[in-house]
mmCIF file of C-alpha atoms and ligand atoms in Angstrom:
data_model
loop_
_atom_site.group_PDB
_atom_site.id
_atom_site.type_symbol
_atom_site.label_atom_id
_atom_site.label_comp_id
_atom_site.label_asym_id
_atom_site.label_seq_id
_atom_site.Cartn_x
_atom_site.Cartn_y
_atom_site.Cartn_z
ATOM 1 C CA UNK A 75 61.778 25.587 25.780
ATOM 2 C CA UNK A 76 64.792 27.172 26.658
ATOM 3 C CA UNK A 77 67.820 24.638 27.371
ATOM 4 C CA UNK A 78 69.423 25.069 30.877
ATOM 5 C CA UNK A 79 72.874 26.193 30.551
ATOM 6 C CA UNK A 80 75.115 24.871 34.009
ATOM 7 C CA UNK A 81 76.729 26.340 36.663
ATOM 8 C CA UNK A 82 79.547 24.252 38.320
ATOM 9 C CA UNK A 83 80.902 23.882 42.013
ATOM 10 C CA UNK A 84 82.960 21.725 44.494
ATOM 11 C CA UNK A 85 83.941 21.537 47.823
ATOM 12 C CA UNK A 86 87.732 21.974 49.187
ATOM 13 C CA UNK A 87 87.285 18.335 50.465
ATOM 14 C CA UNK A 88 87.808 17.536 46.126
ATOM 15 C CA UNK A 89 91.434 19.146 46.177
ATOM 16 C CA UNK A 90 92.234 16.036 48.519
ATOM 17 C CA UNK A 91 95.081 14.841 49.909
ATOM 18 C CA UNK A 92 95.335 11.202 49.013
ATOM 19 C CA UNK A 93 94.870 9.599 52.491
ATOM 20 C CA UNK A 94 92.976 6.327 52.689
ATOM 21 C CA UNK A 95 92.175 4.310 55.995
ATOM 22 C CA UNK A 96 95.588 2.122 54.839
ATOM 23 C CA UNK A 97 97.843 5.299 54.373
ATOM 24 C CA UNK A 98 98.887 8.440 54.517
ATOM 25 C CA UNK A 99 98.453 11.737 51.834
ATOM 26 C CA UNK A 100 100.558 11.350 49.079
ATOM 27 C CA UNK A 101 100.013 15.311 48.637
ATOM 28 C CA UNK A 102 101.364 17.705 50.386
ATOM 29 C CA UNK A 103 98.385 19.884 51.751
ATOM 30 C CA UNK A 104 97.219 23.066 49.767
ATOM 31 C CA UNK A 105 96.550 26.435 51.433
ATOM 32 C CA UNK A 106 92.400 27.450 51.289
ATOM 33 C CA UNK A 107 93.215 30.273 49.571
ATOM 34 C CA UNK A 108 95.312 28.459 46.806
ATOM 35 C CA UNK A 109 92.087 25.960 46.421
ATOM 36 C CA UNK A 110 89.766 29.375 45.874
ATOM 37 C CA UNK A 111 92.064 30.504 43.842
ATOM 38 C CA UNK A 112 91.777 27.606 41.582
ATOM 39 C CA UNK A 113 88.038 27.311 41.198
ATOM 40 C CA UNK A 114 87.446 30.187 39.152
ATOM 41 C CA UNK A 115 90.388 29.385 36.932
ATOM 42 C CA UNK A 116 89.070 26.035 36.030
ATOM 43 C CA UNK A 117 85.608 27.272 35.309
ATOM 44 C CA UNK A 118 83.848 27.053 38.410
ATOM 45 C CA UNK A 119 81.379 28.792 40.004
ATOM 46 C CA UNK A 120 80.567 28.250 43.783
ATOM 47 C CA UNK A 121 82.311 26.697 46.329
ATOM 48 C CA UNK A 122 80.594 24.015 48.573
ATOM 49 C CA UNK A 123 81.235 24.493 52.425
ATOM 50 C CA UNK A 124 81.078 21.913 55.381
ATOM 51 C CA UNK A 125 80.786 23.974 58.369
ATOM 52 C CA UNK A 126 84.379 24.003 59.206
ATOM 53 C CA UNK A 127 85.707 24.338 56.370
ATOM 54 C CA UNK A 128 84.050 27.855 56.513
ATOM 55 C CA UNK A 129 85.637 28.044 60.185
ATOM 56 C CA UNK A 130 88.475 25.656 61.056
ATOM 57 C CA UNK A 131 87.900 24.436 64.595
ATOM 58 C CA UNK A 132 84.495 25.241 65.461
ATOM 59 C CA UNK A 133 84.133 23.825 68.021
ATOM 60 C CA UNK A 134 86.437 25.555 70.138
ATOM 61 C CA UNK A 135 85.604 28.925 69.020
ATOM 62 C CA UNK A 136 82.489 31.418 70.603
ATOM 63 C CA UNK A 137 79.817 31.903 68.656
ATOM 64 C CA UNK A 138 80.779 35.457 68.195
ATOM 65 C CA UNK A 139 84.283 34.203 67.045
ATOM 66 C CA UNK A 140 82.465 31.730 64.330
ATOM 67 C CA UNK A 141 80.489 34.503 62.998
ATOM 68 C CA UNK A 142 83.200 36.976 62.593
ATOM 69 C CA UNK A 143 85.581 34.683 60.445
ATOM 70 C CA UNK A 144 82.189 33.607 58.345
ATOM 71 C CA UNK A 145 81.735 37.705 57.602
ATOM 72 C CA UNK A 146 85.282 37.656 56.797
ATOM 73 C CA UNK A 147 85.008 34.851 54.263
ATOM 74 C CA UNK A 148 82.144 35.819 52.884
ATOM 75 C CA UNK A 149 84.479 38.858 51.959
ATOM 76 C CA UNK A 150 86.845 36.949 50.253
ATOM 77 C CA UNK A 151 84.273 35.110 48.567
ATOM 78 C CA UNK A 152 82.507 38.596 47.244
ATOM 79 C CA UNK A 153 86.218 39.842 46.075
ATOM 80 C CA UNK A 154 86.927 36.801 44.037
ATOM 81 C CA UNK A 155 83.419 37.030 42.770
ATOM 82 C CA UNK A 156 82.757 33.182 44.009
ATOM 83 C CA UNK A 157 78.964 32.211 45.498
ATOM 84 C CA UNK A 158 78.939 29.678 48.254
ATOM 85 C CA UNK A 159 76.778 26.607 47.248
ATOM 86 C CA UNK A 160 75.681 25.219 50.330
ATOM 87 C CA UNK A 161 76.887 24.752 54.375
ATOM 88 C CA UNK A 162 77.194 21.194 55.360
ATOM 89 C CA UNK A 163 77.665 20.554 59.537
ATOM 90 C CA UNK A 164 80.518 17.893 59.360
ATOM 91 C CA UNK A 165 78.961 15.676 61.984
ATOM 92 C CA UNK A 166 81.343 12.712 61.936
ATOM 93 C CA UNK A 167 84.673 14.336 63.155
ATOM 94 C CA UNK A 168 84.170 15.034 67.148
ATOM 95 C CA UNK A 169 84.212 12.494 69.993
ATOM 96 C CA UNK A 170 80.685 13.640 70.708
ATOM 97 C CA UNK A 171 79.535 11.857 67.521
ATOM 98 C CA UNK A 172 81.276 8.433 68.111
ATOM 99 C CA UNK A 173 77.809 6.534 68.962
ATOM 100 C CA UNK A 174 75.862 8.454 66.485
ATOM 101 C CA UNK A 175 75.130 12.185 65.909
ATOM 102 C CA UNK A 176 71.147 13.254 66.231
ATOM 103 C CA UNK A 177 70.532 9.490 66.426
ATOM 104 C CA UNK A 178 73.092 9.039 69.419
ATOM 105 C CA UNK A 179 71.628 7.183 72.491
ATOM 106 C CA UNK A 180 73.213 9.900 74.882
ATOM 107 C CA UNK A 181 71.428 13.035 75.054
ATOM 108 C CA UNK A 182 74.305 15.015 75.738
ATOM 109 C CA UNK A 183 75.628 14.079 72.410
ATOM 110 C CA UNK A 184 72.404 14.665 70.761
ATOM 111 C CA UNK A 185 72.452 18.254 71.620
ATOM 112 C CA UNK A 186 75.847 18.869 70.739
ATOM 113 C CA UNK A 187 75.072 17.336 67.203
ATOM 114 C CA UNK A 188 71.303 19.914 67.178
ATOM 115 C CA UNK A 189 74.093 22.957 68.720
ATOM 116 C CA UNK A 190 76.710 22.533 65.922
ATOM 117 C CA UNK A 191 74.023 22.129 63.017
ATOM 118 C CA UNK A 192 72.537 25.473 64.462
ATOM 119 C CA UNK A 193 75.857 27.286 64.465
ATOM 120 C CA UNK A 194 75.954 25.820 60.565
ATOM 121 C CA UNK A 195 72.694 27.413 59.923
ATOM 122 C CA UNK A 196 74.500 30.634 61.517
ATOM 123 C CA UNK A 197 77.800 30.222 58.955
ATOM 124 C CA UNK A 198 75.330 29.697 55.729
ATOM 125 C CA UNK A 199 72.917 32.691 56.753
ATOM 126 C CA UNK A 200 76.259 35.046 56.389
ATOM 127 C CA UNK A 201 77.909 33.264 53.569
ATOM 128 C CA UNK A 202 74.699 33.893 51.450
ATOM 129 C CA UNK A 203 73.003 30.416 51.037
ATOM 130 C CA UNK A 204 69.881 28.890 52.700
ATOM 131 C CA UNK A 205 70.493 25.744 51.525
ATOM 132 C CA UNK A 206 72.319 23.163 54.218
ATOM 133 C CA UNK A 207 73.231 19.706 53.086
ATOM 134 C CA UNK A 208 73.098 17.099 55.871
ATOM 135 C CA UNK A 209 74.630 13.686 54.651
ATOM 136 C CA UNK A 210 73.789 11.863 57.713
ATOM 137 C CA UNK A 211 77.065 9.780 58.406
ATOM 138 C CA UNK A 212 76.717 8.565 61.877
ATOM 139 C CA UNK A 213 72.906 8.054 61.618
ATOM 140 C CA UNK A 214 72.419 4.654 61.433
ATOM 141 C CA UNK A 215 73.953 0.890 63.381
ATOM 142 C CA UNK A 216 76.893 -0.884 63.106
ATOM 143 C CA UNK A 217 74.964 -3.161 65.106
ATOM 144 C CA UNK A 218 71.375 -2.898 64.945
ATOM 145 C CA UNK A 219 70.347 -4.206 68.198
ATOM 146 C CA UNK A 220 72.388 -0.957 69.751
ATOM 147 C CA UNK A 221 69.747 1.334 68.866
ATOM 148 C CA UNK A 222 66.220 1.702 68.565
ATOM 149 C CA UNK A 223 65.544 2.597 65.340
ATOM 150 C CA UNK A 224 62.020 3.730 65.858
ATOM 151 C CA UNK A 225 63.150 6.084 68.854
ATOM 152 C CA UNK A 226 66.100 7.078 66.295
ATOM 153 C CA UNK A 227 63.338 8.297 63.907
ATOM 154 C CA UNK A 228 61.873 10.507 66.185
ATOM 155 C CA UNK A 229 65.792 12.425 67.413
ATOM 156 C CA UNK A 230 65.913 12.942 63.696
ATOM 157 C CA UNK A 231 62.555 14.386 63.075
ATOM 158 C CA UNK A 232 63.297 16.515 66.231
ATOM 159 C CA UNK A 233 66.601 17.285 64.899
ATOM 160 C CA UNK A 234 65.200 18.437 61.698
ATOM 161 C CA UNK A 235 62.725 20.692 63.515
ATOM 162 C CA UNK A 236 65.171 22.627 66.045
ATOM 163 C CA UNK A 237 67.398 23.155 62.579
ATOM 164 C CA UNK A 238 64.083 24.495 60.831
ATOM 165 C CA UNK A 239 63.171 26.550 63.886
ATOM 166 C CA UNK A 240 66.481 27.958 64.065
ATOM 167 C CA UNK A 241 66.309 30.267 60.678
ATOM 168 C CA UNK A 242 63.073 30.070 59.310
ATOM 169 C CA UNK A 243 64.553 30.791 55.430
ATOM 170 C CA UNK A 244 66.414 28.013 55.665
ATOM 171 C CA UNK A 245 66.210 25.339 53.485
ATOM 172 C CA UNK A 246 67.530 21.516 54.156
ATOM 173 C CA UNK A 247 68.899 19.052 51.479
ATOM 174 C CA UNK A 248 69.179 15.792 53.439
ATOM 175 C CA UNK A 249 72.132 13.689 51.306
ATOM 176 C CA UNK A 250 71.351 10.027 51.425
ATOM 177 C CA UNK A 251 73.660 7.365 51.697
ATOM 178 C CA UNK A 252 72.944 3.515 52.497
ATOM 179 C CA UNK A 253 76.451 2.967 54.328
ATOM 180 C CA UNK A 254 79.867 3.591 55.068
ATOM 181 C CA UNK A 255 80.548 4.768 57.476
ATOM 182 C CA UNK A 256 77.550 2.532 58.982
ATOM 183 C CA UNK A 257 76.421 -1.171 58.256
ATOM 184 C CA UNK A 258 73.311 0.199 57.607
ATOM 185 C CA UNK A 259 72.241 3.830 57.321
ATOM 186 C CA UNK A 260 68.809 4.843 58.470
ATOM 187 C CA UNK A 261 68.107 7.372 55.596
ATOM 188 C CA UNK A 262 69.326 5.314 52.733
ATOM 189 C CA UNK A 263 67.772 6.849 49.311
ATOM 190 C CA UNK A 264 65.965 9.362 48.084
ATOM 191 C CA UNK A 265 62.652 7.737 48.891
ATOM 192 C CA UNK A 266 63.426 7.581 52.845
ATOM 193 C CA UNK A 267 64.543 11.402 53.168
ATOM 194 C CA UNK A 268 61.338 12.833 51.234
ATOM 195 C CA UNK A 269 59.131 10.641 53.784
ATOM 196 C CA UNK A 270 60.952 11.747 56.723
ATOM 197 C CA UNK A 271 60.409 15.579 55.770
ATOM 198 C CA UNK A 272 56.754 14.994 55.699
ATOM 199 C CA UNK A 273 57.020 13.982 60.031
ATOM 200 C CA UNK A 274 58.322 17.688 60.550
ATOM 201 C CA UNK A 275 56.942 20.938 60.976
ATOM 202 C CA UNK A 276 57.745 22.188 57.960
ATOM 203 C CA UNK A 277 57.854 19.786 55.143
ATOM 204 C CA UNK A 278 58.362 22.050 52.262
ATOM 205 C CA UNK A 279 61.585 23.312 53.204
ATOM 206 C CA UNK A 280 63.104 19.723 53.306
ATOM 207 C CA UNK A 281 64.334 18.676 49.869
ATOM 208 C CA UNK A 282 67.705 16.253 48.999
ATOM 209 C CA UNK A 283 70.519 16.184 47.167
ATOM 210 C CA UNK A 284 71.732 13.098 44.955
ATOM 211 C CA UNK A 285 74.767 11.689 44.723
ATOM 212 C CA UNK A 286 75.887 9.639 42.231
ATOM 213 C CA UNK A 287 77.641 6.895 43.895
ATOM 214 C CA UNK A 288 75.253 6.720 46.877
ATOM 215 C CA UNK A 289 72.769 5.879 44.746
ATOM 216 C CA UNK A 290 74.471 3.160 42.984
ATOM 217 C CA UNK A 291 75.741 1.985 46.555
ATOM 218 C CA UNK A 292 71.858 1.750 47.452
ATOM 219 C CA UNK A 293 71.651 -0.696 44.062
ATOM 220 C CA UNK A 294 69.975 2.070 42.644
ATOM 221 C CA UNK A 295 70.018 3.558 39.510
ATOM 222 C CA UNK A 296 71.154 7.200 39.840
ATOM 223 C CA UNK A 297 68.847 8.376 36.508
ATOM 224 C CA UNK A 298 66.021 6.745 37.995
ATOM 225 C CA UNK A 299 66.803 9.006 41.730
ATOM 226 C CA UNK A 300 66.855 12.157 39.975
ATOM 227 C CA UNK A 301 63.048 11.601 38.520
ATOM 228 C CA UNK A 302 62.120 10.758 41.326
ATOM 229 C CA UNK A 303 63.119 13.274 43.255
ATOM 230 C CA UNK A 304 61.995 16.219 40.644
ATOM 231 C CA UNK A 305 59.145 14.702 40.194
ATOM 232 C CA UNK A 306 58.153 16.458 44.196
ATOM 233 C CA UNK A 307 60.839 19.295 43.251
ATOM 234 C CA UNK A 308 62.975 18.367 46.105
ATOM 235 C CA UNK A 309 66.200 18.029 43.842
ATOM 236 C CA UNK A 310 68.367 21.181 45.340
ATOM 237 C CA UNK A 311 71.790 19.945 45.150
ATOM 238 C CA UNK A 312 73.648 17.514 43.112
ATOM 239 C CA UNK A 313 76.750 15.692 43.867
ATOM 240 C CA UNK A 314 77.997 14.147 40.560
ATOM 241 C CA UNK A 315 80.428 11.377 40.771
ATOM 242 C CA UNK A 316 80.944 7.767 39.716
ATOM 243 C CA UNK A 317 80.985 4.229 41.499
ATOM 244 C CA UNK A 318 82.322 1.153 39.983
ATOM 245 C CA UNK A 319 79.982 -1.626 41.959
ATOM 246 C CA UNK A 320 79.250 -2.102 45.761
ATOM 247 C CA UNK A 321 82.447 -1.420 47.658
ATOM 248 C CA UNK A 322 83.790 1.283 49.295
ATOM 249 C CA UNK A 323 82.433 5.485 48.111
ATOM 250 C CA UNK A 324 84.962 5.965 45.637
ATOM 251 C CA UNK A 325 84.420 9.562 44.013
ATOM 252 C CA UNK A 326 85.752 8.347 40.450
ATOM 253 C CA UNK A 327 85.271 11.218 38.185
ATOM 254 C CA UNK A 328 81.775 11.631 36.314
ATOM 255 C CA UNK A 329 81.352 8.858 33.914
ATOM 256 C CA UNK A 330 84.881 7.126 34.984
ATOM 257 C CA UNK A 331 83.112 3.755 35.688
ATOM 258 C CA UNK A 332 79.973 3.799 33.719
ATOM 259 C CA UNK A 333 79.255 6.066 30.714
ATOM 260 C CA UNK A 334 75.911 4.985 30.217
ATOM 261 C CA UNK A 335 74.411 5.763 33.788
ATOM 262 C CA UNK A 336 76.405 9.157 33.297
ATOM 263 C CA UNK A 337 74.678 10.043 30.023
ATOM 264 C CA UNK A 338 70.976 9.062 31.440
ATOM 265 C CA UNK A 339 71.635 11.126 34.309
ATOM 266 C CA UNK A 340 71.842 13.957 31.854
ATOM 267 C CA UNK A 341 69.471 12.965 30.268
ATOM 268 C CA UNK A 342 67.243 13.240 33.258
ATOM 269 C CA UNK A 343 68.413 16.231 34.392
ATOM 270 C CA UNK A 344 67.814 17.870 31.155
ATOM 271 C CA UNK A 345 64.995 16.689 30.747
ATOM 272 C CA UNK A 346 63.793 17.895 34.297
ATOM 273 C CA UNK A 347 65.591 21.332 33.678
ATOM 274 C CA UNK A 348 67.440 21.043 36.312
ATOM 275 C CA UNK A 349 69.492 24.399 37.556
ATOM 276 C CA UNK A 350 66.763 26.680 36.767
ATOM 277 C CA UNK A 351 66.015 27.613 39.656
ATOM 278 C CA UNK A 352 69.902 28.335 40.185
ATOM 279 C CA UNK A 353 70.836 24.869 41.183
ATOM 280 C CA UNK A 354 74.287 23.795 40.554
ATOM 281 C CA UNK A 355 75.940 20.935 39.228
ATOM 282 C CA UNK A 356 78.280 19.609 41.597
ATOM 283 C CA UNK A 357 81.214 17.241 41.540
ATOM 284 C CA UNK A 358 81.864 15.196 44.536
ATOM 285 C CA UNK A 359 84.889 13.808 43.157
ATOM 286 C CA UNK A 360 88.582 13.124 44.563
ATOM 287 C CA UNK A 361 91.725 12.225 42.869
ATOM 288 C CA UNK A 362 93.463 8.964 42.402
ATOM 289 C CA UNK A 363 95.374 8.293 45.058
ATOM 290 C CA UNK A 364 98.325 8.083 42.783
ATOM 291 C CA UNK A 365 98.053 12.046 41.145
ATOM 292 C CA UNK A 366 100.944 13.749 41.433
ATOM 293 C CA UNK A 367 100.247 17.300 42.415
ATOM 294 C CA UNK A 368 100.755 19.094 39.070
ATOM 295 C CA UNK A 369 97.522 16.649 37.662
ATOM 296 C CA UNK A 370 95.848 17.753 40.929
ATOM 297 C CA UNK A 371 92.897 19.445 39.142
ATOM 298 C CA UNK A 372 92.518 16.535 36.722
ATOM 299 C CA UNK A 373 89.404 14.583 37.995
ATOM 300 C CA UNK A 374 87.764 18.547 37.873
ATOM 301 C CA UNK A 375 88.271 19.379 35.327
ATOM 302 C CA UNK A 376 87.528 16.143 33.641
ATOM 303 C CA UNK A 377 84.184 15.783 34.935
ATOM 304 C CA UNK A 378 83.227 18.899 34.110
ATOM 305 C CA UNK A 379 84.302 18.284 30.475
ATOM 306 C CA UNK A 380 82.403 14.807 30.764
ATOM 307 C CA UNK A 381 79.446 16.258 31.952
ATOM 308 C CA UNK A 382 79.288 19.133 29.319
ATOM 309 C CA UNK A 383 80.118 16.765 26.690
ATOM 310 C CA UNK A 384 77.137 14.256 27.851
ATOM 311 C CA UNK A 385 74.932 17.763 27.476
ATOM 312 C CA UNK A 386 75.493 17.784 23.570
ATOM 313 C CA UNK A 387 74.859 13.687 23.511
ATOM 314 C CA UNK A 388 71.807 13.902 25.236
ATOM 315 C CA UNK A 389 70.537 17.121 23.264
ATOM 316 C CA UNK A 390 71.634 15.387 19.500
ATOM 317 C CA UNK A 391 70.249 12.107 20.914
ATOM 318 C CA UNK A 392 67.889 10.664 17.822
ATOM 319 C CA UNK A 393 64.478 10.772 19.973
ATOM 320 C CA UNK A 394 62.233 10.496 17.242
ATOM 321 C CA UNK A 395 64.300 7.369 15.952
ATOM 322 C CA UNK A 396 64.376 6.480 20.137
ATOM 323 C CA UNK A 397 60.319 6.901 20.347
ATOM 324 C CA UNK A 398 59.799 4.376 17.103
ATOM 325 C CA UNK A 399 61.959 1.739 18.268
ATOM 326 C CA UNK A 400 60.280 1.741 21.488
ATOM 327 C CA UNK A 401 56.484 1.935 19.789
ATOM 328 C CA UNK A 402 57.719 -0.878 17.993
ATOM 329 C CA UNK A 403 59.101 -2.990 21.243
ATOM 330 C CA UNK A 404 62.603 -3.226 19.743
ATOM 331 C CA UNK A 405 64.322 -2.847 22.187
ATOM 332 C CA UNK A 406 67.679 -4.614 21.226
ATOM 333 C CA UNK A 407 67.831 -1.363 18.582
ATOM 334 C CA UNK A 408 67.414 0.653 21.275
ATOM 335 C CA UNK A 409 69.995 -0.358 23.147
ATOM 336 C CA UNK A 410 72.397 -0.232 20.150
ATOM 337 C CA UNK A 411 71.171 3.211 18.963
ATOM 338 C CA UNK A 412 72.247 4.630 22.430
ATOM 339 C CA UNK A 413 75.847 2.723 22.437
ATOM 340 C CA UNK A 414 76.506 3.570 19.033
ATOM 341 C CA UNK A 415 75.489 7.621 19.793
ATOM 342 C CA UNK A 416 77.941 7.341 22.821
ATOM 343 C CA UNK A 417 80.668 5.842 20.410
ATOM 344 C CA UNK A 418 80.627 8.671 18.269
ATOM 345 C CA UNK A 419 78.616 7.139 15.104
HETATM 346 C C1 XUL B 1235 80.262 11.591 51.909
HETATM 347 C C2 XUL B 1235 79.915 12.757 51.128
HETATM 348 C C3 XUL B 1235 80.137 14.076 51.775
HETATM 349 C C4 XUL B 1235 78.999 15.012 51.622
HETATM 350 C C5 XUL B 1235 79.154 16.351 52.265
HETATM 351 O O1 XUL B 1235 80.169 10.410 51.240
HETATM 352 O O2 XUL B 1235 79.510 12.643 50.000
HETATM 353 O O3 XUL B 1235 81.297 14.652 51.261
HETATM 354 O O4 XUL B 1235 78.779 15.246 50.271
HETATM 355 O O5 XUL B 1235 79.179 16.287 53.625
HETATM 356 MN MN1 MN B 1236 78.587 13.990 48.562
#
């Protein structure tokens, strides 16, 4: 079998600014263009896209207007020789989303959530990518007798079917997270957004994309998500972080707070051969609050080394000594056969 070798992306969102809900950026901000610039130059591939970062201000410009800036990007994008990844509708940013976004109990805002995902749909058609990520931020309760959660499940099934209606090539990668910003989300893992695809018209074009610290969020082993999910073939994005525990999304670096879960992720990715069918590896990672702007790139570049390191691990991993310690139920030299691999011995 031929080992997958990786292609690598991230999202302007990763070159952030520092802000947290106590405080302000500690960065000044960085052009677009300067961000662009950098991807290539740290070994990058493709650039992941929420709707507006593609065009700034959607929502006050004509749908003519969007689609003219999104030819002129993809331009840019062409010259520098950079794919876009994905288009992801940022759902969470407009006072029409306040009370939920295709889950919201006014109509009104309900079709301004199904409008804005359609003008996405629009933006990723000309940037070259049929696959949209939806990470579902304001589906869910803060307060669960607010909503009606079985009424919610049908606005998102319908949701999901005006989106599939709208471009027929288009391909959806629902992004699961159990909370924050909601108590409770109502598509919280893998398992919930695969079932949900099989209520719409169009099942097969519904997949998901993992990320890292979600999953651990859910309790959840993130290894154990991405067999899951390849097991149906529905893994079309990736967004590779790390999570130390069950507080607030933290985006540390791959394999910052937990080696171990890093290296079996790779391990099941590799072992799935995942990217073969041109899927990227993504990092959904942000900087320490702290960085000082010349170490901006750091928690990039780092994962990216991390992850590529974790590749040779899992490929000189000693499965044959692996496969007789587990015939023989010893499990406690299992466990020390994979720390001692990871320590370098
Ligand atoms: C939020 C998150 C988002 C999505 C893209 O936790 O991960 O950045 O990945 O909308
Ligand atoms: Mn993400």
């Amino acid at each position: 079998m031929k080992l997958p070798s990786y292609r690598f992306c991230f999202g302007p969102w990763n070159i952030s600014e520092g802000q947290d809900p106590y405080g302000p950026p500690t960065r000044p901000p960085q052009s677009f263009d300067w961000k662009l610039a950098q991807l290539k130059a740290h070994g990058f591939d493709a650039m992941m896209f929420h709707d507006d970062d593609a065009v700034p201000d959607i929502d006050s410009k004509p749908g003519a207007q969007i689609r003219k800036e999104a030819h002129a990007l993809k331009k840019r994008l062409d010259n520098e020789g950079i794919a876009a990844e994905m288009v992801a509708p940022r759902l969470w940013f407009s006072p029409m989303t306040v009370d939920g976004a295709y889950t919201s109990n006014s109509k009104k805002c309900r079709q301004y959530a199904i409008d804005r995902s359609k003008r996405c749909l629009d933006i990723a058609r000309i940037l070259g990518t049929d696959l949209i990520v939806l990470w579902l931020a304001r589906e869910g309760s803060y307060l669960r007798e607010s909503k009606n959660a079985r009424r919610c499940m049908d606005y998102l099934v319908e949701a999901l079917d005006a989106m599939l209606a709208h471009d027929k090539r288009a391909r959806l990668a629902i992004e699961p997270k159990p909370n924050e910003p909601m108590d409770h989300a109502y598509i919280p893992t893998i398992g919930h957004a695969l079932a949900i695809a099989q209520l719409t018209a169009a099942p097969k074009r519904i997949g998901c994309l993992i990320e890292s610290a979600h999953a651990i969020l859910a309790g959840l082993d993130p290894a154990d998500e991405i067999d899951f999910a390849m097991s149906f073939g529905k893994l079309w994005s990736l967004h590779l972080n790390d999570q130390n525990g069950l507080k607030f999304d933290q985006d540390k670096p791959f394999g910052s707070a937990n080696l171990r879960v890093a290296f079996n992720q790779v391990r099941a990715l590799e072992r799935n051969g995942y990217g073969r069918n041109g899927e990227y590896i993504c990092f959904d990672v942000h900087p320490f609050r702290p960085t000082k702007p010349e170490h901006w790139l750091a928690h990039l570049d780092n994962s990216r080394r991390t992850f590529l390191k974790l590749v040779q691990k899992v490929r000189t991993f000693n499965d044959a000594k692996a496969n007789a310690l587990i015939a023989a139920r010893n499990y406690a030299a299992l466990d020390q056969l994979v720390i001692d691999h990871l320590l370098g011995r």
